XYZ file of C-alpha atoms in Angstrom:
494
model
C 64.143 -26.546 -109.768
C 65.755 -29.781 -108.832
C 66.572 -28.293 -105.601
C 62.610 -27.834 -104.281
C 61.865 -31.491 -105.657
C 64.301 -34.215 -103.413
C 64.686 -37.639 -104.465
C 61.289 -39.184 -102.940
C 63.472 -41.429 -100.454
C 65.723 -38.423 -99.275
C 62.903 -36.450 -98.602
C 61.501 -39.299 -96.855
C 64.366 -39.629 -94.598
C 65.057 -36.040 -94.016
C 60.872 -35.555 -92.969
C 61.450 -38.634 -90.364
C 64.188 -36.975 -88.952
C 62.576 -33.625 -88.698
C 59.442 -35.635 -86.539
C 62.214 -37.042 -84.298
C 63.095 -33.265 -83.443
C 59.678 -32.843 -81.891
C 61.110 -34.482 -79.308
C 63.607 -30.597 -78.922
C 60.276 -28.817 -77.534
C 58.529 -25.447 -78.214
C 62.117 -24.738 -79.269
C 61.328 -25.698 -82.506
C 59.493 -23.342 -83.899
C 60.813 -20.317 -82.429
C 64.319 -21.777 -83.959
C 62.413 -22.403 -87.434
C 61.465 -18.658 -87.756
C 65.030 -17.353 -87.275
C 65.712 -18.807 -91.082
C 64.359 -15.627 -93.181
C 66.444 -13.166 -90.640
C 69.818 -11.683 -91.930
C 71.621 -9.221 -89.848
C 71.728 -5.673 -90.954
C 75.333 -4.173 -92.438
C 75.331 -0.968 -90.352
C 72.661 0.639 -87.758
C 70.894 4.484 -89.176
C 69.194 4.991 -85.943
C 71.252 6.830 -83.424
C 69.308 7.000 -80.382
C 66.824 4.290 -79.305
C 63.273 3.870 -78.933
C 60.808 1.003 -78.106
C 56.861 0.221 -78.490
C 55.098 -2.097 -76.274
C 51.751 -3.221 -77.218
C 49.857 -4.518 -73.821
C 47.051 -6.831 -75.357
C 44.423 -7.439 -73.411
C 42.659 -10.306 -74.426
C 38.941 -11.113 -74.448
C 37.830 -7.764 -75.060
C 38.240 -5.297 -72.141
C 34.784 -3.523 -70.384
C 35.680 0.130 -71.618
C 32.840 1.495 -69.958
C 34.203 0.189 -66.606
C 37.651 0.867 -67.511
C 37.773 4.838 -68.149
C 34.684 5.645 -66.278
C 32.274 8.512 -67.054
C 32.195 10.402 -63.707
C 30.371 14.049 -63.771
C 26.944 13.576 -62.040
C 25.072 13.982 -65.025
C 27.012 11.253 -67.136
C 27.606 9.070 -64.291
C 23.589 9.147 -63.625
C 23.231 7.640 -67.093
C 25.784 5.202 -66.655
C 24.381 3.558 -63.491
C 21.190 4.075 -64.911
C 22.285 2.157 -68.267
C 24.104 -0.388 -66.513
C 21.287 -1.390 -64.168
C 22.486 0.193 -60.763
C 25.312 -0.270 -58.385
C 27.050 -4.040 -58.835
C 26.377 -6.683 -56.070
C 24.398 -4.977 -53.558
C 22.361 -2.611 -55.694
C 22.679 -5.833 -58.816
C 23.837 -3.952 -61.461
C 27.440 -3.972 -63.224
C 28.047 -0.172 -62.257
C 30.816 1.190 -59.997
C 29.808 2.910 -57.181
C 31.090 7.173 -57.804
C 32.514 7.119 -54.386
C 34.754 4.486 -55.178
C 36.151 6.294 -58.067
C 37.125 9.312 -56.145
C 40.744 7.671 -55.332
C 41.643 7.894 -59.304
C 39.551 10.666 -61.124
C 41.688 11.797 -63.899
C 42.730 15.520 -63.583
C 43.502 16.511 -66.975
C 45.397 19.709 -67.984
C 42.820 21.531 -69.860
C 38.923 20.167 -68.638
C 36.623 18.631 -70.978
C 34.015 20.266 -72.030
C 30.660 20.671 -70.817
C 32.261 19.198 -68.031
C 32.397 15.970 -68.807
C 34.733 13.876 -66.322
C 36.306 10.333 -66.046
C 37.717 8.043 -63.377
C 39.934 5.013 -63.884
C 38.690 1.421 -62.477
C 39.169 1.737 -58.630
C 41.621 -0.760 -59.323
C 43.720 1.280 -61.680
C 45.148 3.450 -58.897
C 48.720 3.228 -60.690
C 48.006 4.042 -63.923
C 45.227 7.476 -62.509
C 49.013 8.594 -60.703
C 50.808 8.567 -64.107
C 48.072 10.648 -65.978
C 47.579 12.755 -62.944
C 51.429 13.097 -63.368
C 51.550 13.616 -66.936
C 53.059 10.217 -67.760
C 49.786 9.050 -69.238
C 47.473 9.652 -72.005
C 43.637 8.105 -72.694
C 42.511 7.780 -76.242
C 38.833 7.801 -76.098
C 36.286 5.902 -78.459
C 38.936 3.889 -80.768
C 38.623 0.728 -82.449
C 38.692 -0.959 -86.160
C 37.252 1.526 -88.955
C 37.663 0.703 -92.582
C 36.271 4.574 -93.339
C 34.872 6.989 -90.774
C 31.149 6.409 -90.609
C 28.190 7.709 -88.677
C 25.418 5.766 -87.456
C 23.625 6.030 -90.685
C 25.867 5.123 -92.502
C 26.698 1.973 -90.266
C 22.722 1.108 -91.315
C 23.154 1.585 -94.430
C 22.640 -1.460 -97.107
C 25.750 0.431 -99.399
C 28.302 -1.539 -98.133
C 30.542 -1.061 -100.916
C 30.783 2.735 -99.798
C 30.268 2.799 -96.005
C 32.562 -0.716 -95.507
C 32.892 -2.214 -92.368
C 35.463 -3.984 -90.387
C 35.155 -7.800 -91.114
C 33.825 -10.067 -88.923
C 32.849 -7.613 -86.278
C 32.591 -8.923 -82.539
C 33.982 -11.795 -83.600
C 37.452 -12.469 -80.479
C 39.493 -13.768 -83.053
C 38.620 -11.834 -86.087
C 38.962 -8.623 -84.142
C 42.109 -9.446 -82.140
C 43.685 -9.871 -85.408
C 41.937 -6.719 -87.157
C 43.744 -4.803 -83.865
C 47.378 -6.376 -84.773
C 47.076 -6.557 -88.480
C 44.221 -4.683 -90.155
C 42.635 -7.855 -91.071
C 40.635 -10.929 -90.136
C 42.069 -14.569 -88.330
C 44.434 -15.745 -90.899
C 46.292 -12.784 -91.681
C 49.880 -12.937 -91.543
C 51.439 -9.722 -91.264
C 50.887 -6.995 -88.088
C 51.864 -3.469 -88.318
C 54.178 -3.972 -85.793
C 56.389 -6.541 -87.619
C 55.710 -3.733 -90.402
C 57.249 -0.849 -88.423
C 60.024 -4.137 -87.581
C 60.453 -4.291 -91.378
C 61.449 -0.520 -91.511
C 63.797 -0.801 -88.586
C 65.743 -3.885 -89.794
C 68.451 -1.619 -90.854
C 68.842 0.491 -87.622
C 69.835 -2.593 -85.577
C 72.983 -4.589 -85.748
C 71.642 -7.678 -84.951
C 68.059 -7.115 -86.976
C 66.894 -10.948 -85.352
C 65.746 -8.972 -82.206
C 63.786 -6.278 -83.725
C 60.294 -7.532 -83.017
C 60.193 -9.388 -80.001
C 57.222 -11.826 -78.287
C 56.917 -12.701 -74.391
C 53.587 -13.926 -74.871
C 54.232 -16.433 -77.509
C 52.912 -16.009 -81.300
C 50.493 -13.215 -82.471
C 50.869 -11.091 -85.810
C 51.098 -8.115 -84.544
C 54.706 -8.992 -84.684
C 55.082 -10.590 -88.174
C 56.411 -8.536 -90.912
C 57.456 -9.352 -94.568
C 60.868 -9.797 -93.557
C 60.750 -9.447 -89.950
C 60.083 -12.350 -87.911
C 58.849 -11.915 -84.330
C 61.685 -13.853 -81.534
C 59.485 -15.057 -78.510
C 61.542 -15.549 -75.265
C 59.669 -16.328 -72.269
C 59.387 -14.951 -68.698
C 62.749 -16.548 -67.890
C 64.923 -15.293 -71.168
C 65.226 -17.153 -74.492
C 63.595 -20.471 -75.369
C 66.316 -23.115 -75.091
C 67.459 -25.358 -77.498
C 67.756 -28.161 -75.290
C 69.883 -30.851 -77.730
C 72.587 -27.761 -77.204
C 72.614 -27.206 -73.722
C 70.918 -30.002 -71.615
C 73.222 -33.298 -70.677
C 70.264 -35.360 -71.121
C 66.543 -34.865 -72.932
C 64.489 -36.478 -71.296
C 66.370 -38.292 -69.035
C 68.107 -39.746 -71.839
C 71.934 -39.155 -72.868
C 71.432 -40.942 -76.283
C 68.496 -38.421 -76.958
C 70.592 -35.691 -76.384
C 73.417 -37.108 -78.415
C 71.025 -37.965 -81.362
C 69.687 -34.262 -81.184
C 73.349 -32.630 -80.838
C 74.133 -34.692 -84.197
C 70.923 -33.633 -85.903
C 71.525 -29.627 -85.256
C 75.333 -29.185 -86.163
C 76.479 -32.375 -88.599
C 76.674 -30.561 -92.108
C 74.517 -32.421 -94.951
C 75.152 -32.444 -98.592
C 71.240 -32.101 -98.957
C 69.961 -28.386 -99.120
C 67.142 -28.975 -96.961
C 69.210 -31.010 -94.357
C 71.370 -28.100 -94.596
C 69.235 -25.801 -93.968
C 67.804 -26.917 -90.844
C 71.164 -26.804 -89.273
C 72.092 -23.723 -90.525
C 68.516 -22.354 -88.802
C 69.572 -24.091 -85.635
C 72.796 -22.884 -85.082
C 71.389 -19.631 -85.595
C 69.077 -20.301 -82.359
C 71.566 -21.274 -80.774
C 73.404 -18.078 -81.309
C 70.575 -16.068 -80.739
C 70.348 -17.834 -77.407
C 73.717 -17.096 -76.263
C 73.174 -13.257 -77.300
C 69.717 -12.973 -75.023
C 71.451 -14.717 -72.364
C 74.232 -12.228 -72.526
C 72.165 -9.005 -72.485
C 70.169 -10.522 -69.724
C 73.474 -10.747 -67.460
C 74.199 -7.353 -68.378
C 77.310 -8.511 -70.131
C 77.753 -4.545 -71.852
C 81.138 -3.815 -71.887
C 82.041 -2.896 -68.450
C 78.832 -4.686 -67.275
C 75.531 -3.774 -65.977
C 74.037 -2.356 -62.506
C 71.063 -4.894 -62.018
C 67.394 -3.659 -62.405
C 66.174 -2.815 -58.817
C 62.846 -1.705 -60.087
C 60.084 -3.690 -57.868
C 57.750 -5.685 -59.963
C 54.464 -6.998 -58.351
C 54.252 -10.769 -57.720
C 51.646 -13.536 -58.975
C 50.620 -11.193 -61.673
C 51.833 -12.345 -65.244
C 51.513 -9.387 -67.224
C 54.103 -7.763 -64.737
C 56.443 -11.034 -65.443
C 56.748 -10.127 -69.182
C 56.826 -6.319 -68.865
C 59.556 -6.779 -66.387
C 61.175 -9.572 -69.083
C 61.062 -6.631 -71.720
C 62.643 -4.344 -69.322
C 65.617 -6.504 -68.657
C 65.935 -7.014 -72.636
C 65.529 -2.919 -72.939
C 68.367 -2.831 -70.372
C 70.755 -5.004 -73.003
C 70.020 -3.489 -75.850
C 73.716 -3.001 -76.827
C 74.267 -6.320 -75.970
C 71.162 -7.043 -78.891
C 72.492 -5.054 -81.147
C 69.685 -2.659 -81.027
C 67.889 0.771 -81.768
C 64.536 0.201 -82.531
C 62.795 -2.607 -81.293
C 58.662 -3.463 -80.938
C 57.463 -5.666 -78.059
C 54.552 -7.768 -77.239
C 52.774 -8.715 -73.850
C 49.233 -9.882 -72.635
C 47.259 -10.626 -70.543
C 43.811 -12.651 -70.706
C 40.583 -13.266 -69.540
C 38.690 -10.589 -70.411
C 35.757 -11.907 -71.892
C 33.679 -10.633 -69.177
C 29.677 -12.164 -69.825
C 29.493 -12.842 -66.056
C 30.914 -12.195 -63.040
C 31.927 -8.631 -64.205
C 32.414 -6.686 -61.137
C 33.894 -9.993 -59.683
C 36.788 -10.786 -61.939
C 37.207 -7.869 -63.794
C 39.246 -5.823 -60.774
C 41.921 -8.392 -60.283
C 42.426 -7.806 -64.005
C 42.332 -4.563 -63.867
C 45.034 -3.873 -60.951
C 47.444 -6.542 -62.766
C 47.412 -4.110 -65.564
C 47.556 -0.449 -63.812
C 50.963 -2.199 -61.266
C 52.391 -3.556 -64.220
C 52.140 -0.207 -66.786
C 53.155 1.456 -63.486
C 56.034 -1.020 -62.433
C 57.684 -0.896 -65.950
C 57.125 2.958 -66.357
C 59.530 3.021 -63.420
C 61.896 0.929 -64.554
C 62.299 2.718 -67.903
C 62.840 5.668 -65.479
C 65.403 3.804 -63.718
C 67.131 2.718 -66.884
C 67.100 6.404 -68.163
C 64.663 5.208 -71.124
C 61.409 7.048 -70.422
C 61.383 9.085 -72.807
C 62.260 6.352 -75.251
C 59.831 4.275 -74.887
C 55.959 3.959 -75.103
C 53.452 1.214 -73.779
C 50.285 1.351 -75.094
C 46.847 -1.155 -74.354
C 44.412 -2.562 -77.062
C 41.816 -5.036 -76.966
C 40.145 -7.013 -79.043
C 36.893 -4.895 -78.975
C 34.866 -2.881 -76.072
C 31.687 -4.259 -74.679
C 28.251 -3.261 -74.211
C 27.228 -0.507 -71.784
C 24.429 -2.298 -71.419
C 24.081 -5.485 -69.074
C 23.247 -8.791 -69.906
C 22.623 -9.679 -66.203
C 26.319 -10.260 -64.567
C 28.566 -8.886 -67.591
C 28.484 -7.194 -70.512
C 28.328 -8.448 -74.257
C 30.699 -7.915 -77.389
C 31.360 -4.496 -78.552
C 33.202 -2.159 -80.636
C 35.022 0.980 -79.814
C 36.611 1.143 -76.391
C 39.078 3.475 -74.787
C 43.030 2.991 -74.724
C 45.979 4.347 -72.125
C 49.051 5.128 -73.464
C 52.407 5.348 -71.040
C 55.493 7.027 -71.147
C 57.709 9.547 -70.838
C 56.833 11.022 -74.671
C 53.292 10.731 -74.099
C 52.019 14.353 -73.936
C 50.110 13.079 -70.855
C 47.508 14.011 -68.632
C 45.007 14.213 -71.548
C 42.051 13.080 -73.140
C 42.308 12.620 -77.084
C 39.264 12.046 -79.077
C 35.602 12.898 -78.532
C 34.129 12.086 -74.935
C 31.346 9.580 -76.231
C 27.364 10.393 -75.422
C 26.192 8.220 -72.424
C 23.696 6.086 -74.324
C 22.427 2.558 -75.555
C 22.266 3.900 -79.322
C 18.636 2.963 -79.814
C 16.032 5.517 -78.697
C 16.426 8.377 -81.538
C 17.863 10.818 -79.309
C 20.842 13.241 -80.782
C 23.090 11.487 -78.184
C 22.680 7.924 -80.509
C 24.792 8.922 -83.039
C 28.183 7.234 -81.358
C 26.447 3.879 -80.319
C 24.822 1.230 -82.686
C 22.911 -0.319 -80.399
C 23.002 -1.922 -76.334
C 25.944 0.816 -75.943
C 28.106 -0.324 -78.245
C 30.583 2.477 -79.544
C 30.782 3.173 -82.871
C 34.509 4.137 -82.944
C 35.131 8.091 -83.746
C 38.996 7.404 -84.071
C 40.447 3.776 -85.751
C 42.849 1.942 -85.166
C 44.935 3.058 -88.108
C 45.225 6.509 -86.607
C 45.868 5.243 -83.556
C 49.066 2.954 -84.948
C 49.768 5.982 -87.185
C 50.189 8.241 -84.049
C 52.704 5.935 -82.608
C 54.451 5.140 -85.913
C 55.487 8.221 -86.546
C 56.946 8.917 -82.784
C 58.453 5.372 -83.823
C 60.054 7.354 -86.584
C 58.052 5.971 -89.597
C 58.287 9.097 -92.233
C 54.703 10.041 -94.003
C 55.225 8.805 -96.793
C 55.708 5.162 -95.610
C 52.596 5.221 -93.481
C 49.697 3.629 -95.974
C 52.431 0.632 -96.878
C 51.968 0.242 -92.928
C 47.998 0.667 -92.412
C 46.292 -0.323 -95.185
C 42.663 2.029 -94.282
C 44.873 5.351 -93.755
C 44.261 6.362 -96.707
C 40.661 6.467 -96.130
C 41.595 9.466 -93.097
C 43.230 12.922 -92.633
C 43.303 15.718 -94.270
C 44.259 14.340 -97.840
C 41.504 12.145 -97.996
C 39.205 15.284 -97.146
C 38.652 13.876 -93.705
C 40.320 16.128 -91.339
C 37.901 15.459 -88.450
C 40.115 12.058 -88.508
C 43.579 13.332 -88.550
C 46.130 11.026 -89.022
C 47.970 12.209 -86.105
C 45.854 11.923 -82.913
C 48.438 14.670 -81.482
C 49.338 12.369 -77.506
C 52.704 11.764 -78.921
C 55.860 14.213 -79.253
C 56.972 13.632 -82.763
C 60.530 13.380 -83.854
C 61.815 16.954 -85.283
């Protein structure tokens, strides 16, 4: 016990050394987190596959997103939404815009239901039209499945519902981790826990280029952020001077690699070497240092658009994964500014085409890397919005639909049930999938959704409920096999 209680003065002196290394940068965290990461004995996976979760923050307009487009839906629609945007003043797309990507799927919907990507989107429409894409229709946080009635009901203790709903923080974090702000473990640094074994050098398992979020934090794995440009530097190491100043640098260089005889001393430089290390390693793979070296990425990327920066980042890292040591790995990227109350049909096709070029961009460069097949982006969002307008934009929401990319996508198809066109408040038959201003009331959660993918991943059945926490709740063994488990747009592993 003597070891977590420090003579008062040591600890004093050890804490005022620590608050001189603020002075090292947004290094220092990343570098902190590397402590609780050992390297696996021996890789299990043989081949190699990758998820990339494309979070789109603010909570994406699904209604503008995957557009209804048969004449009868789309009617509603433009009714619901108040009419044409700017010249007719509503926050609808005009149909004849949405011509250029309707979605031709394999087998039709029924009763003829149809849907169009954002005019925007024309990127992402060629890659389901192709069979490189999937849409999953009407998903978002469920604790059970529950109908309209039972969303009214006062029984909370047996109709549950997602905390905190329509809440951008709550719900961005019920996406990534099941639960509310404050949570500290995602199911992707879950699935990272799993595949700590497969990889060689286990520290680049779950990996961040859009700085901290829980979707990558697992019980043992640790998400590493790198930025646009490669790893986050550890400046005392590799700068001659911080800031401007040679005796900084020096003071730092001591700090990091002098050996103390006090544990927590110790400690710290044993966790900064290990940054340091893991620096030189993401460096490496990014040169394409493989044995007998690497032909460079030629893939074209589209310019000023960040979300196409850090999908082309993880490319690059995909392209070194021997260098990383690695076989199963789970990304991050984002992209903001969704929050949409105004200006709607203003902002929200900017955002839009950033996210079709770069899903398209980095679909093409896991073709030119011979990885298609091997790896799967998908998009989620903190909720959807309201059909309904509030004037310029549209409000908080719920369920929203999702695009999933890749070359083991069982594409060019719609999964889940096409949603009524409706504001969820008149009585008609067509309310039961809205609670109110067209909000959806999700008829697939999240948990299936992550389940889906997990198991392409190569999480076995028996290991999903330790990963999603509310599967239990669907499929067939909970009697619920109008939720199955497996939403069927993946190719599973034999």
């Amino acid at each position: 016990m003597h070891l977590l209680q420090p003579h008062l003065h040591t600890r004093r002196a050890f804490l005022q050394r620590a608050g001189q290394l603020t002075l090292a940068g947004t290094a220092l965290p990343t570098a902190l987190n590397l402590a609780a990461l050992g390297d696996a004995a021996a890789a299990t996976a043989t081949d190699y596959k990758a998820l990339v979760c494309v979070f789109l923050y603010g909570g994406n307009d699904y209604a503008n997103t995957v557009v209804t487009f048969d004449p009868a839906s789309y009617a509603q629609y433009a009714t619901v939404r108040g009419g044409v945007g700017e010249a007719g003043g509503g926050i609808a797309l005009a149909r004849a815009d949405l011509q250029r990507t309707l979605l031709q799927p394999g087998t039709p919907l029924a009763e003829g239901r149809q849907y169009a990507l954002h005019p925007a989107m024309t990127g992402l429409a060629d890659l389901f039209n192709t069979g490189q894409a999937a849409v999953q229709l009407n998903v978002g946080p469920l604790v059970v499945p529950l109908t309209r009635a039972q969303f009214n009901s006062a029984d909370r203790k047996t109709y549950p519902l997602p905390p905190k709903l329509f809440s951008h923080n709550d719900q961005q974090s019920v996406w990534q981790s099941s639960s509310p702000e404050g949570s500290t473990v995602g199911w992707g640094g879950h699935l990272g826990d799993l595949a700590l074994r497969s990889n060689a050098k286990s520290l680049f398992t779950c990996m961040s280029v859009t700085g901290n979020a829980v979707f990558l934090s697992g019980d043992s794995a640790l998400q590493y952020q790198v930025s646009t440009g490669g790893a986050v530097r550890v400046r005392a190491a590799t700068d001659n001077a911080v800031y401007g100043s040679r005796a900084v640098k020096n003071l730092l260089s001591e700090m990091i690699s002098e050996p103390s005889a006090h544990p927590l001393e110790n400690e710290y430089v044993r966790v900064m070497q290990r940054s340091r290390e893991a620096e030189v390693h993401v460096a490496a793979a990014l040169a394409g240092s493989q044995s007998g070296g690497a032909t460079p990425l030629t893939t074209e990327f589209p310019t000023n658009n960040p979300l196409a920066d850090q999908l082309k980042m993880v490319a690059r890292l995909i392209q070194g994964r021997d260098v990383l040591g690695a076989k199963r790995q789970v990304f991050m990227v984002s992209l903001g500014g969704f929050d949409l109350h105004d200006n709607l049909i203003a902002q929200q096709p900017v955002l839009m085409g950033r996210v079709s070029e770069a899903m398209a961009a980095f679909y093409r460069a896991t073709v030119e890397l011979g990885v298609a097949q091997n790896v799967t982006a998908f998009t989620a969002s903190d909720f959807g919005r309201t059909l309904t307008s509030n004037g310029d934009g549209s409000d908080h929401g719920w369920g929203g639909h999702h695009l999933v990319v890749g070359g083991a996508v069982k594409g060019r198809a719609f999964y889940g049930a096409p949603p009524p066109v409706s504001v969820g408040n008149t009585g008609a038959p067509q309310d039961q999938w809205h609670v109110g201003q067209g909000r959806l009331l999700p008829s697939t959660s999240v948990d299936q959704y992550a389940a889906t993918l997990a198991r392409w991943f190569g999480v076995g059945p028996l290991e999903l409920n330790g990963i999603l926490p509310n599967l239990r709740q669907f499929g067939a063994a909970a009697g619920r096999a109008d939720y199955p488990v497996d939403l069927g747009f993946m190719g599973m592993p034999a």
